[in-house]
mmCIF file of C-alpha atoms in Angstrom:
data_model
loop_
_atom_site.group_PDB
_atom_site.id
_atom_site.type_symbol
_atom_site.label_atom_id
_atom_site.label_comp_id
_atom_site.label_asym_id
_atom_site.label_seq_id
_atom_site.Cartn_x
_atom_site.Cartn_y
_atom_site.Cartn_z
ATOM 1 C CA GLY A 1 16.913 -145.736 -118.483
ATOM 2 C CA GLN A 2 18.126 -147.900 -115.652
ATOM 3 C CA GLN A 3 15.847 -148.297 -112.670
ATOM 4 C CA LEU A 4 16.517 -149.522 -109.176
ATOM 5 C CA ASN A 5 13.829 -150.831 -106.861
ATOM 6 C CA GLN A 6 14.815 -150.629 -103.217
ATOM 7 C CA SER A 7 12.826 -152.189 -100.424
ATOM 8 C CA PRO A 8 11.558 -151.769 -97.888
ATOM 9 C CA GLN A 9 10.879 -148.058 -98.067
ATOM 10 C CA SER A 10 11.018 -147.770 -94.279
ATOM 11 C CA MET A 11 11.657 -149.975 -91.285
ATOM 12 C CA PHE A 12 11.000 -149.651 -87.576
ATOM 13 C CA ILE A 13 12.987 -152.118 -85.501
ATOM 14 C CA GLN A 14 13.953 -152.691 -81.907
ATOM 15 C CA GLU A 15 17.524 -152.106 -80.849
ATOM 16 C CA GLY A 16 19.462 -155.350 -81.140
ATOM 17 C CA GLU A 17 17.450 -156.721 -84.032
ATOM 18 C CA ASP A 18 18.909 -157.592 -87.406
ATOM 19 C CA VAL A 19 17.908 -155.674 -90.534
ATOM 20 C CA SER A 20 17.835 -156.614 -94.180
ATOM 21 C CA MET A 21 17.172 -154.461 -97.211
ATOM 22 C CA ASN A 22 17.640 -155.101 -100.909
ATOM 23 C CA CYS A 23 17.747 -153.595 -104.348
ATOM 24 C CA THR A 24 16.826 -155.042 -107.703
ATOM 25 C CA SER A 25 17.562 -153.647 -111.101
ATOM 26 C CA SER A 26 16.058 -153.947 -114.541
ATOM 27 C CA SER A 27 19.560 -154.107 -116.005
ATOM 28 C CA ILE A 28 23.004 -155.344 -115.152
ATOM 29 C CA PHE A 29 25.415 -153.322 -113.063
ATOM 30 C CA ASN A 30 29.161 -153.739 -112.799
ATOM 31 C CA THR A 31 29.398 -152.294 -109.302
ATOM 32 C CA TRP A 32 26.998 -152.113 -106.395
ATOM 33 C CA LEU A 33 27.464 -149.566 -103.640
ATOM 34 C CA TRP A 34 25.667 -149.045 -100.359
ATOM 35 C CA TYR A 35 25.539 -145.600 -98.768
ATOM 36 C CA LYS A 36 24.121 -144.235 -95.532
ATOM 37 C CA GLN A 37 22.800 -140.702 -95.230
ATOM 38 C CA ASP A 38 22.264 -138.980 -91.906
ATOM 39 C CA PRO A 39 19.834 -136.029 -91.761
ATOM 40 C CA GLY A 40 21.281 -132.905 -93.346
ATOM 41 C CA GLU A 41 24.407 -134.683 -94.505
ATOM 42 C CA GLY A 42 25.724 -136.168 -97.701
ATOM 43 C CA PRO A 43 25.764 -139.944 -98.234
ATOM 44 C CA VAL A 44 28.680 -141.876 -96.812
ATOM 45 C CA LEU A 45 29.927 -145.045 -98.465
ATOM 46 C CA LEU A 46 29.409 -148.199 -96.389
ATOM 47 C CA ILE A 47 30.321 -151.046 -98.720
ATOM 48 C CA ALA A 48 31.429 -151.370 -102.342
ATOM 49 C CA LEU A 49 30.903 -154.579 -104.318
ATOM 50 C CA TYR A 50 32.750 -155.234 -107.559
ATOM 51 C CA LYS A 51 32.145 -158.876 -108.521
ATOM 52 C CA ALA A 52 29.021 -160.945 -109.007
ATOM 53 C CA GLY A 53 28.559 -163.195 -105.990
ATOM 54 C CA GLU A 54 30.860 -161.098 -103.825
ATOM 55 C CA LEU A 55 29.989 -161.025 -100.131
ATOM 56 C CA THR A 56 31.614 -158.247 -98.149
ATOM 57 C CA SER A 57 31.419 -157.235 -94.508
ATOM 58 C CA ASN A 58 32.143 -153.968 -92.754
ATOM 59 C CA GLY A 59 31.697 -154.457 -89.022
ATOM 60 C CA ARG A 60 28.057 -155.310 -88.399
ATOM 61 C CA LEU A 61 27.196 -154.685 -92.046
ATOM 62 C CA THR A 62 27.220 -157.356 -94.731
ATOM 63 C CA ALA A 63 26.362 -156.851 -98.381
ATOM 64 C CA GLN A 64 26.242 -159.138 -101.368
ATOM 65 C CA PHE A 65 26.452 -158.599 -105.113
ATOM 66 C CA GLY A 66 23.862 -160.868 -106.709
ATOM 67 C CA ILE A 67 24.946 -163.555 -109.146
ATOM 68 C CA THR A 68 22.731 -162.139 -111.886
ATOM 69 C CA ARG A 69 24.325 -158.698 -111.314
ATOM 70 C CA LYS A 70 20.817 -157.273 -111.088
ATOM 71 C CA ASP A 71 20.430 -157.270 -107.322
ATOM 72 C CA SER A 72 22.149 -156.667 -104.007
ATOM 73 C CA PHE A 73 21.254 -156.848 -100.347
ATOM 74 C CA LEU A 74 22.514 -155.205 -97.185
ATOM 75 C CA ASN A 75 22.222 -156.760 -93.745
ATOM 76 C CA ILE A 76 22.814 -154.978 -90.456
ATOM 77 C CA SER A 77 23.216 -157.184 -87.426
ATOM 78 C CA ALA A 78 22.483 -156.252 -83.824
ATOM 79 C CA SER A 79 21.198 -152.777 -84.652
ATOM 80 C CA ILE A 80 22.060 -149.820 -82.435
ATOM 81 C CA PRO A 81 20.530 -146.313 -82.224
ATOM 82 C CA SER A 82 23.229 -144.742 -84.405
ATOM 83 C CA ASP A 83 22.175 -146.999 -87.284
ATOM 84 C CA VAL A 84 19.233 -144.648 -87.792
ATOM 85 C CA GLY A 85 19.309 -142.965 -91.185
ATOM 86 C CA ILE A 86 18.528 -143.504 -94.820
ATOM 87 C CA TYR A 87 20.295 -146.296 -96.634
ATOM 88 C CA PHE A 88 20.726 -146.071 -100.398
ATOM 89 C CA CYS A 89 21.850 -148.697 -102.816
ATOM 90 C CA ALA A 90 23.530 -147.503 -105.981
ATOM 91 C CA GLY A 91 24.422 -149.317 -109.140
ATOM 92 C CA GLN A 92 27.149 -148.308 -111.490
ATOM 93 C CA SER A 93 27.698 -149.280 -115.085
ATOM 94 C CA TYR A 94 30.620 -148.357 -117.236
ATOM 95 C CA SER A 95 29.209 -146.374 -120.102
ATOM 96 C CA GLY A 96 32.169 -144.663 -121.652
ATOM 97 C CA SER A 97 33.590 -142.026 -119.338
ATOM 98 C CA ALA A 98 30.338 -141.192 -117.610
ATOM 99 C CA ARG A 99 30.618 -143.402 -114.574
ATOM 100 C CA GLN A 100 27.406 -142.292 -113.019
ATOM 101 C CA LEU A 101 25.497 -143.946 -110.275
ATOM 102 C CA THR A 102 21.848 -144.905 -110.333
ATOM 103 C CA PHE A 103 20.410 -144.598 -106.844
ATOM 104 C CA GLY A 104 17.671 -146.587 -105.229
ATOM 105 C CA SER A 105 14.830 -144.753 -103.525
ATOM 106 C CA GLY A 106 16.269 -145.349 -100.075
ATOM 107 C CA THR A 107 15.305 -147.259 -96.934
ATOM 108 C CA GLN A 108 14.534 -145.124 -93.891
ATOM 109 C CA LEU A 109 15.660 -147.029 -90.814
ATOM 110 C CA THR A 110 14.376 -146.207 -87.349
ATOM 111 C CA VAL A 111 15.800 -148.048 -84.352
ATOM 112 C CA LEU A 112 13.635 -148.021 -81.264
ATOM 113 C CA PRO A 113 15.313 -148.267 -77.862
ATOM 114 C CA GLY B 1 40.652 -141.052 -97.155
ATOM 115 C CA ALA B 2 39.247 -138.852 -99.886
ATOM 116 C CA VAL B 3 37.350 -135.809 -98.672
ATOM 117 C CA VAL B 4 34.952 -133.603 -100.597
ATOM 118 C CA SER B 5 34.231 -130.262 -99.007
ATOM 119 C CA GLN B 6 31.081 -128.362 -99.877
ATOM 120 C CA HIS B 7 30.325 -124.764 -98.962
ATOM 121 C CA PRO B 8 28.094 -123.248 -97.774
ATOM 122 C CA SER B 9 26.290 -125.928 -95.808
ATOM 123 C CA TRP B 10 23.151 -123.856 -95.807
ATOM 124 C CA VAL B 11 22.025 -120.611 -97.404
ATOM 125 C CA ILE B 12 18.882 -118.525 -97.347
ATOM 126 C CA CYS B 13 18.305 -116.027 -100.111
ATOM 127 C CA LYS B 14 15.617 -113.814 -101.544
ATOM 128 C CA SER B 15 13.771 -114.745 -104.683
ATOM 129 C CA GLY B 16 15.533 -113.439 -107.776
ATOM 130 C CA THR B 17 19.038 -113.528 -106.379
ATOM 131 C CA SER B 18 21.813 -115.902 -107.392
ATOM 132 C CA VAL B 19 23.564 -118.344 -105.102
ATOM 133 C CA LYS B 20 26.922 -120.036 -105.602
ATOM 134 C CA ILE B 21 27.814 -123.395 -104.048
ATOM 135 C CA GLU B 22 31.403 -124.610 -104.045
ATOM 136 C CA CYS B 23 32.622 -128.181 -104.116
ATOM 137 C CA ARG B 24 36.268 -128.957 -103.467
ATOM 138 C CA SER B 25 38.224 -132.187 -103.488
ATOM 139 C CA LEU B 26 40.621 -131.688 -100.601
ATOM 140 C CA ASP B 27 43.289 -134.311 -101.047
ATOM 141 C CA PHE B 28 42.832 -135.550 -104.572
ATOM 142 C CA GLN B 29 42.196 -134.228 -108.041
ATOM 143 C CA ALA B 30 38.883 -134.619 -109.786
ATOM 144 C CA THR B 31 38.503 -134.026 -113.494
ATOM 145 C CA THR B 32 34.835 -134.865 -113.093
ATOM 146 C CA MET B 33 32.378 -133.962 -110.373
ATOM 147 C CA PHE B 34 28.689 -134.691 -110.121
ATOM 148 C CA TRP B 35 25.943 -132.437 -108.815
ATOM 149 C CA TYR B 36 22.825 -133.941 -107.276
ATOM 150 C CA ARG B 37 19.597 -132.504 -105.985
ATOM 151 C CA GLN B 38 17.567 -134.117 -103.228
ATOM 152 C CA PHE B 39 14.047 -133.278 -102.083
ATOM 153 C CA PRO B 40 12.878 -134.296 -98.588
ATOM 154 C CA LYS B 41 12.470 -138.034 -98.154
ATOM 155 C CA GLN B 42 13.521 -138.670 -101.734
ATOM 156 C CA SER B 43 16.503 -140.129 -103.466
ATOM 157 C CA LEU B 44 19.353 -138.258 -105.100
ATOM 158 C CA MET B 45 18.703 -137.003 -108.587
ATOM 159 C CA LEU B 46 21.675 -136.309 -110.810
ATOM 160 C CA MET B 47 21.551 -132.797 -112.226
ATOM 161 C CA ALA B 48 24.772 -132.522 -114.148
ATOM 162 C CA THR B 49 28.305 -133.732 -114.637
ATOM 163 C CA SER B 50 30.976 -131.103 -114.198
ATOM 164 C CA ASN B 51 34.022 -131.515 -116.425
ATOM 165 C CA GLU B 52 37.313 -129.742 -115.835
ATOM 166 C CA GLY B 53 38.298 -127.778 -118.914
ATOM 167 C CA SER B 54 35.072 -128.310 -120.788
ATOM 168 C CA LYS B 55 31.350 -127.687 -120.575
ATOM 169 C CA ALA B 56 29.184 -129.457 -118.048
ATOM 170 C CA THR B 57 26.824 -132.189 -119.175
ATOM 171 C CA TYR B 58 23.277 -131.664 -117.969
ATOM 172 C CA GLU B 59 20.642 -134.304 -117.364
ATOM 173 C CA GLN B 60 17.391 -134.136 -119.230
ATOM 174 C CA GLY B 61 15.062 -131.546 -117.788
ATOM 175 C CA VAL B 62 17.756 -129.555 -115.981
ATOM 176 C CA GLU B 63 18.008 -125.949 -117.199
ATOM 177 C CA LYS B 64 21.638 -125.209 -117.933
ATOM 178 C CA ASP B 65 21.029 -121.464 -117.932
ATOM 179 C CA LYS B 66 19.549 -121.643 -114.472
ATOM 180 C CA PHE B 67 22.077 -124.003 -112.916
ATOM 181 C CA LEU B 68 25.471 -122.751 -114.050
ATOM 182 C CA ILE B 69 28.347 -125.116 -113.474
ATOM 183 C CA ASN B 70 31.993 -124.158 -113.683
ATOM 184 C CA HIS B 71 34.807 -126.613 -113.121
ATOM 185 C CA ALA B 72 37.541 -124.050 -112.548
ATOM 186 C CA SER B 73 40.344 -126.385 -111.552
ATOM 187 C CA LEU B 74 41.104 -130.007 -110.791
ATOM 188 C CA THR B 75 39.896 -129.491 -107.230
ATOM 189 C CA LEU B 76 37.010 -127.048 -107.555
ATOM 190 C CA SER B 77 33.579 -127.125 -109.125
ATOM 191 C CA THR B 78 30.887 -124.515 -108.530
ATOM 192 C CA LEU B 79 27.138 -124.587 -108.988
ATOM 193 C CA THR B 80 25.394 -121.242 -109.327
ATOM 194 C CA VAL B 81 21.627 -121.134 -109.023
ATOM 195 C CA THR B 82 20.669 -118.040 -110.981
ATOM 196 C CA SER B 83 17.555 -115.984 -110.323
ATOM 197 C CA ALA B 84 16.525 -118.392 -107.616
ATOM 198 C CA HIS B 85 12.850 -119.016 -106.882
ATOM 199 C CA PRO B 86 11.170 -120.826 -103.993
ATOM 200 C CA GLU B 87 10.824 -123.980 -106.091
ATOM 201 C CA ASP B 88 14.625 -124.124 -106.293
ATOM 202 C CA SER B 89 14.756 -124.687 -102.542
ATOM 203 C CA SER B 90 16.375 -128.060 -102.061
ATOM 204 C CA PHE B 91 19.389 -129.967 -100.787
ATOM 205 C CA TYR B 92 22.238 -129.862 -103.302
ATOM 206 C CA ILE B 93 25.045 -132.386 -103.021
ATOM 207 C CA CYS B 94 28.240 -132.681 -105.013
ATOM 208 C CA SER B 95 30.417 -135.721 -105.405
ATOM 209 C CA ALA B 96 33.683 -136.760 -106.983
ATOM 210 C CA PRO B 97 34.924 -140.146 -108.146
ATOM 211 C CA THR B 98 37.666 -141.760 -106.099
ATOM 212 C CA ALA B 99 39.515 -144.865 -107.103
ATOM 213 C CA GLY B 100 37.967 -148.212 -106.304
ATOM 214 C CA VAL B 101 39.946 -150.594 -104.165
ATOM 215 C CA SER B 102 40.187 -153.688 -106.229
ATOM 216 C CA ARG B 103 39.272 -152.943 -109.785
ATOM 217 C CA VAL B 104 40.731 -150.472 -112.245
ATOM 218 C CA GLY B 105 38.099 -148.135 -113.583
ATOM 219 C CA ALA B 106 35.586 -148.948 -110.867
ATOM 220 C CA ASN B 107 35.293 -145.593 -109.177
ATOM 221 C CA VAL B 108 33.118 -144.949 -106.213
ATOM 222 C CA LEU B 109 31.741 -141.522 -105.446
ATOM 223 C CA THR B 110 32.674 -139.541 -102.371
ATOM 224 C CA PHE B 111 30.031 -137.004 -101.474
ATOM 225 C CA GLY B 112 30.170 -133.586 -99.937
ATOM 226 C CA ALA B 113 28.051 -132.827 -96.881
ATOM 227 C CA GLY B 114 25.481 -131.023 -98.992
ATOM 228 C CA SER B 115 24.132 -127.483 -99.177
ATOM 229 C CA ARG B 116 20.620 -126.636 -98.018
ATOM 230 C CA LEU B 117 19.183 -123.828 -100.145
ATOM 231 C CA THR B 118 16.083 -121.985 -99.007
ATOM 232 C CA VAL B 119 14.676 -119.345 -101.307
ATOM 233 C CA LEU B 120 12.229 -116.945 -99.701
#
């Protein structure tokens, strides 16, 4: 089956620093999604990427869909305490009607004041 | 935007009892919903796909007789954990596809807030 490698597994950064995390896949995806999950909550969509090479921003967040369609990265600029949480990448392929997501293992972000 | 409501947000039950978790799409219809399970500090694992009007599709290794899924209407799917045991304690999250912004057929998933199940 499809596998996603997400790194780093965890990050400890100072408030104000920039953050970068990425995901690589063993197979091609048609869509890349980035979610954030706060403790005890469901994931919330941050950015959706639909085309290879696409670079999309959402406030301080920027994500790119790799040209090979096998990777994606997420950058967070000028981190703040509320950025704390787990960030998941997710790849989606169109296999018939089962449009399921494959999730990365997550990046636990801690922002130190 | 699209909202998926999940209830209850947490439940504690005795071993051997059954627990029902509801997932509702509040402002859109969902012919398909997905149920995930998440252990602490781990990623989301897809358990099953709930299909309105037909049987659910279960992932390999998921017991369909233990995790009963019923997609009763276009806005409601339920997951029932039957004869729950402590090892069933977990965070269960449902999701529903909502239309992508710029590409037909590219749906993104909107997730519920999750249900924390603790089996004593």
